[in-house]
């Protein structure tokens, strides 16, 4: 029996009234020319651009507030603490978590996943336990588990993927067993764009008493996320992919798990008392935030959340689906182009290869036309291996992208053909 | 910048039909090269007769710049002594990285087609991969050689 159903695309929210050009104006970077051509930024999965409000929030913090948090009685420190904690509450509301105690600020998705592996994994897993990951994971959702597996002698099982780039139906249910303790899974794949049927997969894992860690790095910029509705145990994401600053990210975790887990890093802020006979830990979530955090980053992330909520995640998802459909149709018209990742449920990620032309050459040539895409393995070497290719070219969309951007990409691909005629 | 400076006809041609693209039976030296950033892979084969490179070939997959560079290299080092090949390596490194040295393009023959690369920092490694493999392959076998060179 397979309870993992083939994913179906969510019903399209109406996109009428989504005024792309209005939102686009909020992004200073997008207003420039590159190599004498208007910039067409289609590398959003690598990192997204920042709206003026985020830039202002970071600058205002340094200009008006800068002070350390949680440790001063003076006015600036109290103000910095209030802003930092307000950002935490914005993030809580953005992903619909129950409590700010469940929102740990980290350096990003990578650090969040390593935190789960080294705190939860290292203290609660035992030799012979199994971890399930999928074949479409980003390296940051593979390597921390490999390190842990080496430390504890765990086994890692891999859910295979189909030629479309979906999880092989039934394979996951087959891998789950009483030995499975943890499932680490991309909510959305960065290399293929696939949206995995995580809700059903989480329910199935829970029936086997396994916990689920979701890598939400590529989901949060595209889809409304509700961690309580998903019932995931951990959810990791990065601010910079959701229009916030680099160097800051989030680990959401159910409170009961965080209470059970030992601290990961030790230092200031994470302790209640320190004595040479032994120390005690601060309350949640501070137990997991050792040292001076990226205060400006957190405040910038809060501003990004405000911005996204103002635009509306449902409207963003609707525009993403519409542009993805248009981009898919247009790219398939390009002679010799093959899409890699054609799952029915996808976000705006268009990975492709062209007959006889290496992705790296495609990237250089379209760049000369002002079109920024990414080429390479996208930190997902197992995906490349699965499809038998060294690399892909990838156009990844954000809500500020337009049909004109897609048209510019297609025109630039025409230049690629010309060079290699 | 004009793309044609990078993708000169010689480059496009050598990418389409790379010269000496095969396994070399009787090779006395082999060297693997890998560029983890873009997945370019290369296997270089050399046949040394005394001090002279009597034959050279390569296999692998990569972008046009890396394939053309390896193809051009294979043509140009065949028949050279180890010292001459090492000298060529030094000149090519200067050309590809654009380190400001005055280079006599004319004396480089068809290798001069790689002169546009230095304008594209992200592509320097593609063009350099085969040259680093050559340099490693020329080390005397008594010296410990890397099993794989990488431009990362
Ligand atoms: C799916 C996925 N997971 C994890 C990461 C790692 O994110 P970061 O580099 O911000 O830690 C990325 C970003 O490249 C990603 O796309």
Short mmCIF file of N, CA, C and O in Angstrom, two decimals, chain A residues 27-98:
data_model
loop_
_atom_site.label_atom_id
_atom_site.label_comp_id
_atom_site.label_asym_id
_atom_site.label_seq_id
_atom_site.Cartn_x
_atom_site.Cartn_y
_atom_site.Cartn_z
N UNK A 27 12.49 46.89 -5.63
CA UNK A 27 13.78 46.19 -5.58
C UNK A 27 14.85 46.96 -6.35
O UNK A 27 14.94 46.86 -7.57
N UNK A 28 15.68 47.72 -5.62
CA UNK A 28 16.68 48.57 -6.29
C UNK A 28 17.59 47.79 -7.24
O UNK A 28 17.93 48.29 -8.31
N UNK A 29 18.00 46.62 -6.86
CA UNK A 29 18.94 45.86 -7.71
C UNK A 29 18.37 45.62 -9.10
O UNK A 29 19.11 45.60 -10.09
N UNK A 30 17.07 45.42 -9.15
CA UNK A 30 16.45 45.06 -10.43
C UNK A 30 16.40 46.22 -11.42
O UNK A 30 16.08 46.04 -12.57
N UNK A 31 16.73 47.42 -10.94
CA UNK A 31 16.60 48.60 -11.81
C UNK A 31 17.85 48.84 -12.64
O UNK A 31 17.96 49.85 -13.32
N UNK A 32 18.84 47.96 -12.58
CA UNK A 32 20.11 48.24 -13.24
C UNK A 32 20.29 47.50 -14.57
O UNK A 32 19.50 46.64 -14.91
N UNK A 33 21.34 47.90 -15.26
CA UNK A 33 21.71 47.22 -16.50
C UNK A 33 22.97 46.41 -16.25
O UNK A 33 23.81 46.78 -15.43
N UNK A 34 23.08 45.29 -16.97
CA UNK A 34 24.26 44.44 -16.89
C UNK A 34 24.74 44.21 -18.32
O UNK A 34 23.94 43.85 -19.18
N UNK A 35 26.02 44.44 -18.57
CA UNK A 35 26.57 44.36 -19.93
C UNK A 35 25.71 45.19 -20.90
O UNK A 35 25.45 44.76 -22.03
N UNK A 36 25.24 46.32 -20.43
CA UNK A 36 24.48 47.21 -21.30
C UNK A 36 23.05 46.79 -21.57
O UNK A 36 22.35 47.43 -22.36
N UNK A 37 22.59 45.71 -20.91
CA UNK A 37 21.21 45.25 -21.10
C UNK A 37 20.48 45.32 -19.76
O UNK A 37 21.12 45.13 -18.72
N UNK A 38 19.17 45.56 -19.79
CA UNK A 38 18.44 45.58 -18.51
C UNK A 38 18.59 44.22 -17.81
O UNK A 38 18.49 43.18 -18.45
N UNK A 39 18.86 44.27 -16.52
CA UNK A 39 19.07 43.02 -15.78
C UNK A 39 17.79 42.19 -15.75
O UNK A 39 16.71 42.69 -15.41
N UNK A 40 17.93 40.93 -16.10
CA UNK A 40 16.84 39.97 -15.97
C UNK A 40 17.33 38.94 -14.95
O UNK A 40 18.18 38.11 -15.26
N UNK A 41 16.82 39.05 -13.73
CA UNK A 41 17.36 38.22 -12.66
C UNK A 41 16.53 36.95 -12.49
O UNK A 41 15.39 37.00 -12.01
N UNK A 42 17.11 35.84 -12.90
CA UNK A 42 16.41 34.55 -12.83
C UNK A 42 17.24 33.55 -12.04
O UNK A 42 17.30 32.37 -12.38
N UNK A 43 17.89 34.03 -10.98
CA UNK A 43 18.68 33.15 -10.13
C UNK A 43 18.19 33.24 -8.69
O UNK A 43 18.96 33.27 -7.74
N UNK A 44 16.88 33.29 -8.56
CA UNK A 44 16.28 33.50 -7.24
C UNK A 44 16.43 32.33 -6.29
O UNK A 44 16.39 32.51 -5.08
N UNK A 45 16.61 31.12 -6.84
CA UNK A 45 16.77 29.98 -5.95
C UNK A 45 18.13 30.01 -5.27
O UNK A 45 18.31 29.45 -4.20
N UNK A 46 19.09 30.68 -5.89
CA UNK A 46 20.41 30.83 -5.26
C UNK A 46 20.31 31.86 -4.15
O UNK A 46 20.65 31.61 -3.00
N UNK A 47 19.84 33.04 -4.51
CA UNK A 47 19.48 34.02 -3.49
C UNK A 47 18.55 35.03 -4.13
O UNK A 47 18.67 35.32 -5.32
N UNK A 48 17.60 35.53 -3.36
CA UNK A 48 16.61 36.46 -3.90
C UNK A 48 17.04 37.90 -3.62
O UNK A 48 17.83 38.16 -2.71
N UNK A 49 16.53 38.82 -4.40
CA UNK A 49 16.84 40.24 -4.19
C UNK A 49 16.06 40.79 -2.99
O UNK A 49 15.12 40.17 -2.51
N UNK A 50 16.52 41.98 -2.53
CA UNK A 50 15.94 42.53 -1.30
C UNK A 50 15.12 43.78 -1.61
O UNK A 50 15.62 44.69 -2.29
N UNK A 51 13.90 43.87 -1.08
CA UNK A 51 13.14 45.09 -1.28
C UNK A 51 13.73 46.24 -0.43
O UNK A 51 14.42 45.98 0.56
N UNK A 52 13.43 47.44 -0.83
CA UNK A 52 13.93 48.63 -0.13
C UNK A 52 13.62 48.56 1.37
O UNK A 52 14.42 48.95 2.20
N UNK A 53 12.44 48.03 1.72
CA UNK A 53 12.05 48.02 3.14
C UNK A 53 13.00 47.15 3.98
O UNK A 53 13.25 47.45 5.15
N UNK A 54 13.51 46.08 3.38
CA UNK A 54 14.45 45.22 4.11
C UNK A 54 15.79 45.95 4.26
O UNK A 54 16.39 45.98 5.33
N UNK A 55 16.23 46.56 3.15
CA UNK A 55 17.49 47.30 3.18
C UNK A 55 17.42 48.42 4.22
O UNK A 55 18.34 48.62 5.02
N UNK A 56 16.28 49.10 4.24
CA UNK A 56 16.09 50.20 5.19
C UNK A 56 16.08 49.70 6.63
O UNK A 56 16.62 50.35 7.53
N UNK A 57 15.43 48.57 6.85
CA UNK A 57 15.32 48.05 8.22
C UNK A 57 16.71 47.73 8.78
O UNK A 57 17.02 48.04 9.94
N UNK A 58 17.56 47.13 7.92
CA UNK A 58 18.91 46.79 8.36
C UNK A 58 19.71 48.07 8.61
O UNK A 58 20.37 48.22 9.65
N UNK A 59 19.62 49.01 7.67
CA UNK A 59 20.39 50.26 7.80
C UNK A 59 19.91 51.06 9.02
O UNK A 59 20.71 51.61 9.77
N UNK A 60 18.59 51.08 9.22
CA UNK A 60 18.03 51.85 10.34
C UNK A 60 18.52 51.26 11.67
O UNK A 60 18.83 51.99 12.61
N UNK A 61 18.56 49.94 11.71
CA UNK A 61 19.04 49.31 12.96
C UNK A 61 20.46 49.78 13.28
O UNK A 61 20.76 50.18 14.40
N UNK A 62 21.34 49.77 12.29
CA UNK A 62 22.72 50.18 12.55
C UNK A 62 22.83 51.68 12.81
O UNK A 62 23.67 52.14 13.56
N UNK A 63 21.95 52.44 12.16
CA UNK A 63 22.02 53.89 12.29
C UNK A 63 21.45 54.36 13.62
O UNK A 63 21.97 55.26 14.25
N UNK A 64 20.37 53.72 14.07
CA UNK A 64 19.64 54.29 15.20
C UNK A 64 19.65 53.44 16.47
O UNK A 64 19.43 53.96 17.56
N UNK A 65 19.86 52.13 16.33
CA UNK A 65 19.61 51.26 17.47
C UNK A 65 20.83 50.52 17.96
O UNK A 65 20.93 50.23 19.15
N UNK A 66 21.75 50.20 17.07
CA UNK A 66 22.80 49.22 17.35
C UNK A 66 23.21 49.07 18.82
O UNK A 66 23.77 49.97 19.42
N UNK A 67 22.90 47.91 19.37
CA UNK A 67 23.30 47.55 20.74
C UNK A 67 23.15 46.05 20.85
O UNK A 67 22.45 45.44 20.03
N UNK A 68 23.81 45.47 21.87
CA UNK A 68 23.66 44.03 22.00
C UNK A 68 22.32 43.70 22.66
O UNK A 68 21.73 44.53 23.34
N UNK A 69 21.86 42.46 22.40
CA UNK A 69 20.53 42.09 22.88
C UNK A 69 20.62 41.29 24.18
O UNK A 69 21.64 40.66 24.45
N UNK A 70 19.53 41.32 24.93
CA UNK A 70 19.37 40.47 26.12
C UNK A 70 20.41 40.72 27.19
O UNK A 70 20.68 39.85 28.00
N UNK A 71 21.09 41.87 27.17
CA UNK A 71 22.11 42.01 28.20
C UNK A 71 22.36 43.44 28.65
O UNK A 71 23.32 43.70 29.34
N UNK A 72 21.50 44.34 28.27
CA UNK A 72 21.76 45.70 28.71
C UNK A 72 20.52 46.29 29.36
O UNK A 72 19.41 45.88 29.06
N UNK A 73 20.74 47.22 30.28
CA UNK A 73 19.58 47.91 30.83
C UNK A 73 19.39 49.24 30.13
O UNK A 73 18.41 49.93 30.36
N UNK A 74 20.35 49.58 29.27
CA UNK A 74 20.23 50.91 28.66
C UNK A 74 19.21 50.91 27.52
O UNK A 74 18.81 49.84 27.02
N UNK A 75 18.82 52.08 27.12
CA UNK A 75 17.69 52.24 26.20
C UNK A 75 17.94 51.53 24.87
O UNK A 75 17.06 50.84 24.35
N UNK A 76 19.14 51.71 24.32
CA UNK A 76 19.39 51.11 23.01
C UNK A 76 19.31 49.59 23.07
O UNK A 76 18.77 48.93 22.19
N UNK A 77 19.87 49.01 24.13
CA UNK A 77 19.86 47.56 24.24
C UNK A 77 18.42 47.05 24.38
O UNK A 77 18.05 46.02 23.79
N UNK A 78 17.64 47.76 25.13
CA UNK A 78 16.24 47.34 25.27
C UNK A 78 15.50 47.42 23.94
O UNK A 78 14.69 46.56 23.60
N UNK A 79 15.84 48.46 23.20
CA UNK A 79 15.20 48.66 21.90
C UNK A 79 15.64 47.56 20.92
O UNK A 79 14.81 46.98 20.20
N UNK A 80 16.94 47.25 20.92
CA UNK A 80 17.46 46.20 20.03
C UNK A 80 16.81 44.87 20.38
O UNK A 80 16.40 44.10 19.51
N UNK A 81 16.73 44.58 21.68
CA UNK A 81 16.11 43.33 22.12
C UNK A 81 14.65 43.26 21.67
O UNK A 81 14.19 42.23 21.17
N UNK A 82 13.95 44.34 21.83
CA UNK A 82 12.53 44.36 21.45
C UNK A 82 12.38 44.11 19.95
O UNK A 82 11.51 43.35 19.52
N UNK A 83 13.26 44.74 19.16
CA UNK A 83 13.16 44.57 17.70
C UNK A 83 13.52 43.14 17.28
O UNK A 83 12.90 42.54 16.41
N UNK A 84 14.55 42.62 17.93
CA UNK A 84 15.01 41.25 17.63
C UNK A 84 13.90 40.25 17.97
O UNK A 84 13.59 39.36 17.18
N UNK A 85 13.30 40.43 19.12
CA UNK A 85 12.24 39.49 19.53
C UNK A 85 10.95 39.71 18.73
O UNK A 85 10.19 38.77 18.50
N UNK A 86 10.73 40.94 18.28
CA UNK A 86 9.56 41.20 17.43
C UNK A 86 9.72 40.46 16.10
O UNK A 86 8.77 39.91 15.54
N UNK A 87 10.97 40.42 15.60
CA UNK A 87 11.24 39.70 14.35
C UNK A 87 10.92 38.23 14.53
O UNK A 87 10.36 37.57 13.65
N UNK A 88 11.26 37.70 15.70
CA UNK A 88 11.00 36.29 15.97
C UNK A 88 9.48 36.02 15.91
O UNK A 88 9.03 35.01 15.36
N UNK A 89 8.73 36.96 16.47
CA UNK A 89 7.29 36.75 16.46
C UNK A 89 6.71 36.87 15.04
O UNK A 89 5.75 36.19 14.70
N UNK A 90 7.32 37.72 14.22
CA UNK A 90 6.87 37.81 12.82
C UNK A 90 7.10 36.48 12.10
O UNK A 90 6.25 36.01 11.35
N UNK A 91 8.27 35.91 12.34
CA UNK A 91 8.58 34.62 11.71
C UNK A 91 7.60 33.56 12.22
O UNK A 91 7.09 32.74 11.45
N UNK A 92 7.32 33.58 13.51
CA UNK A 92 6.37 32.62 14.08
C UNK A 92 5.03 32.70 13.35
O UNK A 92 4.47 31.69 12.91
N UNK A 93 4.57 33.93 13.18
CA UNK A 93 3.27 34.10 12.54
C UNK A 93 3.32 33.70 11.06
O UNK A 93 2.39 33.12 10.52
N UNK A 94 4.47 33.96 10.41
CA UNK A 94 4.64 33.66 8.98
C UNK A 94 4.48 32.16 8.71
O UNK A 94 3.89 31.76 7.71
N UNK A 95 5.03 31.33 9.59
CA UNK A 95 4.94 29.88 9.37
C UNK A 95 3.88 29.25 10.28
O UNK A 95 3.80 28.02 10.37
N UNK A 96 3.12 30.09 10.96
CA UNK A 96 2.00 29.62 11.80
C UNK A 96 2.45 28.68 12.91
O UNK A 96 1.77 27.70 13.21
N UNK A 97 3.58 29.00 13.52
CA UNK A 97 4.01 28.22 14.69
C UNK A 97 3.21 28.68 15.90
O UNK A 97 2.67 29.80 15.93
N UNK A 98 3.14 27.82 16.92
CA UNK A 98 2.32 28.13 18.09
C UNK A 98 3.01 29.15 18.98
O UNK A 98 2.35 30.00 19.58
#
